[in-house]
Every structure is written in structure tokens, then in C-alpha cells.
Coordinates of C-alpha atoms in Angstrom, one line a residue:
X10 CA -4.8 -11.1 6.1
X11 CA -3.8 -7.9 4.4
X12 CA -3.8 -6.0 1.1
X13 CA -1.5 -5.8 -1.9
X14 CA -1.5 -4.4 -5.4
X15 CA -0.4 -5.5 -8.9
X16 CA 2.6 -3.5 -10.1
X17 CA 3.6 -5.2 -13.4
X18 CA 2.1 -7.1 -16.4
X19 CA 4.1 -10.1 -15.2
X20 CA 1.8 -10.4 -12.2
X21 CA 4.1 -9.0 -9.5
X22 CA 2.3 -7.9 -6.4
X23 CA 3.6 -5.5 -3.8
X24 CA 2.6 -5.7 -0.1
X25 CA 4.1 -5.4 3.4
X26 CA 6.6 -7.9 4.8
X27 CA 4.5 -8.3 8.0
X28 CA 1.5 -9.4 5.9
X29 CA 3.3 -12.4 4.6
X30 CA 5.9 -13.2 7.3
X31 CA 5.5 -16.7 8.8
X32 CA 3.0 -17.8 6.1
X33 CA 3.5 -21.0 4.2
X34 CA 0.5 -20.5 1.8
X35 CA -0.8 -17.2 0.5
X36 CA -3.8 -16.8 -1.7
X37 CA -6.0 -14.0 -3.1
X38 CA -9.6 -13.7 -2.1
X39 CA -10.6 -15.5 -5.3
X40 CA -8.3 -18.4 -4.6
X41 CA -5.2 -17.6 -6.7
X42 CA -1.9 -18.7 -5.2
X43 CA 0.7 -16.1 -4.4
X44 CA 4.4 -16.9 -4.4
X45 CA 6.9 -14.9 -2.3
X46 CA 9.6 -13.6 -4.6
X47 CA 11.6 -11.5 -2.0
X48 CA 11.2 -9.7 1.3
X49 CA 12.8 -6.6 2.8
X50 CA 12.0 -6.7 6.5
X51 CA 13.9 -3.4 7.2
X52 CA 11.5 -1.4 5.1
X53 CA 8.5 -3.8 5.6
X54 CA 8.0 -4.6 1.9
X55 CA 7.5 -7.9 0.1
X56 CA 7.3 -8.8 -3.5
X57 CA 4.9 -11.6 -4.5
X58 CA 3.8 -13.1 -7.8
X59 CA 0.5 -14.4 -9.0
X60 CA 0.3 -16.9 -11.8
X61 CA -2.1 -15.0 -14.0
X62 CA -2.2 -12.2 -16.5
X63 CA -3.4 -9.1 -14.6
X64 CA -6.2 -7.1 -16.3
X65 CA -4.9 -3.9 -14.8
X66 CA -1.8 -2.7 -13.0
X67 CA -0.9 0.2 -10.8
X68 CA 0.9 3.3 -12.2
X69 CA 3.5 5.1 -10.1
X70 CA 3.9 8.8 -9.9
X71 CA 6.8 10.4 -11.8
X72 CA 8.1 14.0 -11.8
X73 CA 7.9 16.2 -8.7
X74 CA 7.2 14.4 -5.5
X75 CA 4.1 15.1 -3.5
X76 CA 4.2 17.7 -0.7
X77 CA 2.9 17.9 2.8
X78 CA -0.8 19.0 2.5
X79 CA -1.4 17.2 -0.8
X80 CA -4.5 14.9 -1.0
X81 CA -3.9 11.2 -0.7
X82 CA -6.0 8.1 -0.9
X83 CA -5.6 4.7 0.9
X84 CA -7.2 1.6 -0.7
X85 CA -7.3 -1.8 0.8
X86 CA -9.4 -4.6 2.4
X87 CA -9.6 -3.7 6.1
X88 CA -11.6 -5.8 8.6
X89 CA -12.5 -8.3 5.8
X90 CA -15.1 -10.2 7.9
X91 CA -16.9 -7.0 8.9
X92 CA -16.5 -4.4 6.1
X93 CA -17.1 -4.5 2.4
X94 CA -15.3 -7.4 0.6
X95 CA -14.9 -5.2 -2.6
X96 CA -12.4 -3.0 -0.8
X97 CA -12.5 0.4 0.9
X98 CA -11.0 3.8 0.0
X99 CA -10.3 6.6 2.5
X100 CA -9.0 10.0 1.9
X101 CA -6.8 12.5 3.8
X102 CA -3.6 14.5 3.3
X103 CA 0.1 13.8 3.3
X104 CA 0.7 15.0 6.8
X105 CA 4.5 14.8 6.7
X106 CA 7.2 13.4 4.3
X107 CA 8.8 11.4 7.2
X108 CA 7.6 9.2 10.0
X109 CA 8.1 8.8 13.7
X110 CA 11.3 10.3 14.9
X111 CA 11.9 11.7 11.4
X112 CA 12.1 8.2 9.9
X113 CA 12.7 8.9 6.2
X114 CA 11.6 5.4 5.1
X115 CA 8.0 6.4 6.0
X116 CA 5.5 9.2 5.3
X117 CA 2.7 10.2 7.6
X118 CA -0.9 10.4 6.4
X119 CA -4.2 11.4 7.8
X120 CA -6.3 8.9 5.6
X121 CA -7.9 6.5 8.0
X122 CA -6.6 2.9 7.9
X123 CA -7.6 -0.3 9.8
X124 CA -6.2 -3.8 10.3
X125 CA -6.2 -5.3 6.8
X126 CA -5.1 -2.1 5.0
X127 CA -1.5 -3.1 5.4
X128 CA 0.2 -3.5 2.1
X129 CA -2.4 -1.6 0.1
X130 CA -1.6 1.3 -2.2
X131 CA -1.3 4.9 -1.1
X132 CA -2.4 7.1 -4.1
X133 CA -2.1 10.7 -5.0
X134 CA -4.9 12.9 -6.5
X135 CA -4.3 11.3 -10.0
X136 CA -4.5 7.7 -8.6
X137 CA -0.8 7.2 -9.0
X138 CA 1.1 5.2 -6.4
X139 CA 3.2 7.2 -3.9
X140 CA 3.6 4.6 -1.1
X141 CA 2.5 1.4 0.6
X142 CA 0.2 1.7 3.6
X143 CA 2.0 0.1 6.5
X144 CA 0.8 1.1 10.0
X145 CA -1.2 3.3 12.3
X146 CA 0.0 4.9 15.5
X147 CA -0.9 2.8 18.6
X148 CA -3.6 5.0 20.0
X149 CA -3.9 3.3 23.3
X150 CA -0.2 3.3 24.0
X151 CA 0.1 7.0 23.2
X152 CA -3.0 7.7 25.3
X153 CA -1.4 6.0 28.3
X154 CA 1.8 7.9 27.7
X155 CA 0.3 11.4 27.1
X156 CA -3.3 11.2 28.5
X157 CA -4.7 12.2 25.1
X158 CA -5.9 10.0 22.2
X159 CA -4.1 10.7 18.9
X160 CA -6.2 11.0 15.8
X161 CA -5.6 10.1 12.1
X162 CA -1.8 9.4 12.5
X163 CA -1.0 6.7 10.1
X164 CA 2.0 5.7 8.0
X165 CA 3.0 4.4 4.6
X166 CA 6.4 3.3 3.2
X167 CA 8.0 6.3 1.4
X168 CA 7.8 6.3 -2.4
X169 CA 11.6 6.4 -2.7
X170 CA 11.9 3.1 -0.7
X171 CA 9.1 1.5 -2.8
X172 CA 10.7 2.3 -6.1
X173 CA 14.2 1.4 -4.9
X174 CA 12.9 -2.0 -3.9
X175 CA 11.2 -2.6 -7.3
X176 CA 14.3 -1.4 -9.1
X177 CA 16.5 -3.8 -7.1
X178 CA 14.1 -6.6 -8.0
X179 CA 14.2 -5.5 -11.7
X180 CA 10.4 -5.2 -11.8
X181 CA 9.2 -3.2 -14.8
X182 CA 6.5 -0.8 -13.5
X183 CA 4.6 2.0 -15.2
X184 CA 4.9 5.6 -14.2
X185 CA 3.3 8.9 -15.2
X186 CA 3.3 12.5 -14.1
X187 CA 0.4 13.7 -12.0
X188 CA -1.9 16.7 -12.7
X189 CA -4.5 16.3 -10.0
X190 CA -7.4 16.2 -12.4
X191 CA -8.9 12.8 -11.7
X192 CA -12.2 12.4 -9.8
X193 CA -12.1 10.5 -6.5
X194 CA -14.7 8.0 -7.7
X195 CA -12.5 7.1 -10.7
X196 CA -9.4 6.7 -8.4
X197 CA -11.4 4.3 -6.3
X198 CA -12.5 2.4 -9.3
X199 CA -9.0 2.1 -10.7
X200 CA -7.5 1.1 -7.3
X201 CA -10.1 -1.7 -7.0
X202 CA -9.1 -3.2 -10.3
X203 CA -5.4 -3.6 -9.4
X204 CA -5.6 -4.2 -5.7
X205 CA -5.9 -7.7 -4.1
X206 CA -6.9 -9.1 -0.8
X207 CA -4.1 -11.3 0.6
X208 CA -5.0 -14.3 2.9
X209 CA -2.6 -16.5 4.8
X210 CA -4.1 -19.9 4.9
X211 CA -1.3 -21.9 6.4

């Protein structure tokens, strides 16, 4: 299981490669079939398609990129048999514009994520897409290595990698500049409308 979000009026859905890898049948939580269009294992992205006209689609951030310290939101469907089935939103900051060992394909965020968040949208303070949630640091492994438990160290695929993938696939997505004037409750409501829970049934 995992999360994804609709990025075009043609029904294209973006998620992580590791969410769909090895699955023969993918469906949304309401039973709609998802078809794998392409995968990019090196950046952990996958493009799917749902055979339906989406009521709402995500909007990507244009203009100046976000900076370390900016507020971010992660939306998805973590722990689906335990937490709310309508989706969960968490907030934090953009901790760094690169990942582990300065990996420029990732950004580091402090917004809490759990299993099931993978593939969900990372949004800025306007609710515009700036990444795809991908992983959290292995707290137990780091604790064994350092003797201390890391906190709020999570990662998303960098916005440049996400846009490059969609451009290569010739997916027409919407973008708009961000002003940071949108209430958090509205961001959550919008994200809920274009996000989908992804289930591997075979």
C-alpha cells in the first residue's frame, strides 16, 4: 500500500516506484484500476494512470524554489488499517535541499511520515507540489550506530527530479507561483481531493 496524487486532467497519477514494484494489480481505495505507465527506479518515481476523469488535480510550484526553513506539508494514507482512511496531513519545515550524503535527488523534511505515506505529495505553504514523499531515516539503525534516536528526519524526491520525470513522459501538469497566503486547513482539503490511496492486490 502507499499513496499517490493526480497530476493531470488525463488521469495520470504520480507515486514512488517502490510502492508499485512487483505488483501485478493496483487499485485505488475505491476500487478503480491503476495502470503502470512508466517507472524510474533510480529516482524512485512511477507514473500510473486511472481510467476516470479526475475532479481535481495537483498544482506544481513555479517561480523561485523553496528554501531551507520554509513550511512544508506531507499528505498521504499512512497505516491505513489503523489511522483515518480519509488521509492524514502533517506539517514541518524543509530541513535541507539535499538528502543523505548530499544526495541532490532528495530533500530533507521534518514533517512526520509513516509507512503508507510513500508516494504522497509534499506541498508548500500554498498547497503547491514541491516533491514526492519517499522515505524516513531508519531510526533503529541510526540508534544502533550512534546510540541516539534521530527525530523527524524524513525525505522526499526533489522537485527538479519530479518535474523532469513528468516532462520526459510528456505529462501536461499545472503550475503556479506561491505566495504563502493559504490556510493550512485549505491545503489539507485540496490535497485530499487530488490524492489517492494505492493498494497492491496481486
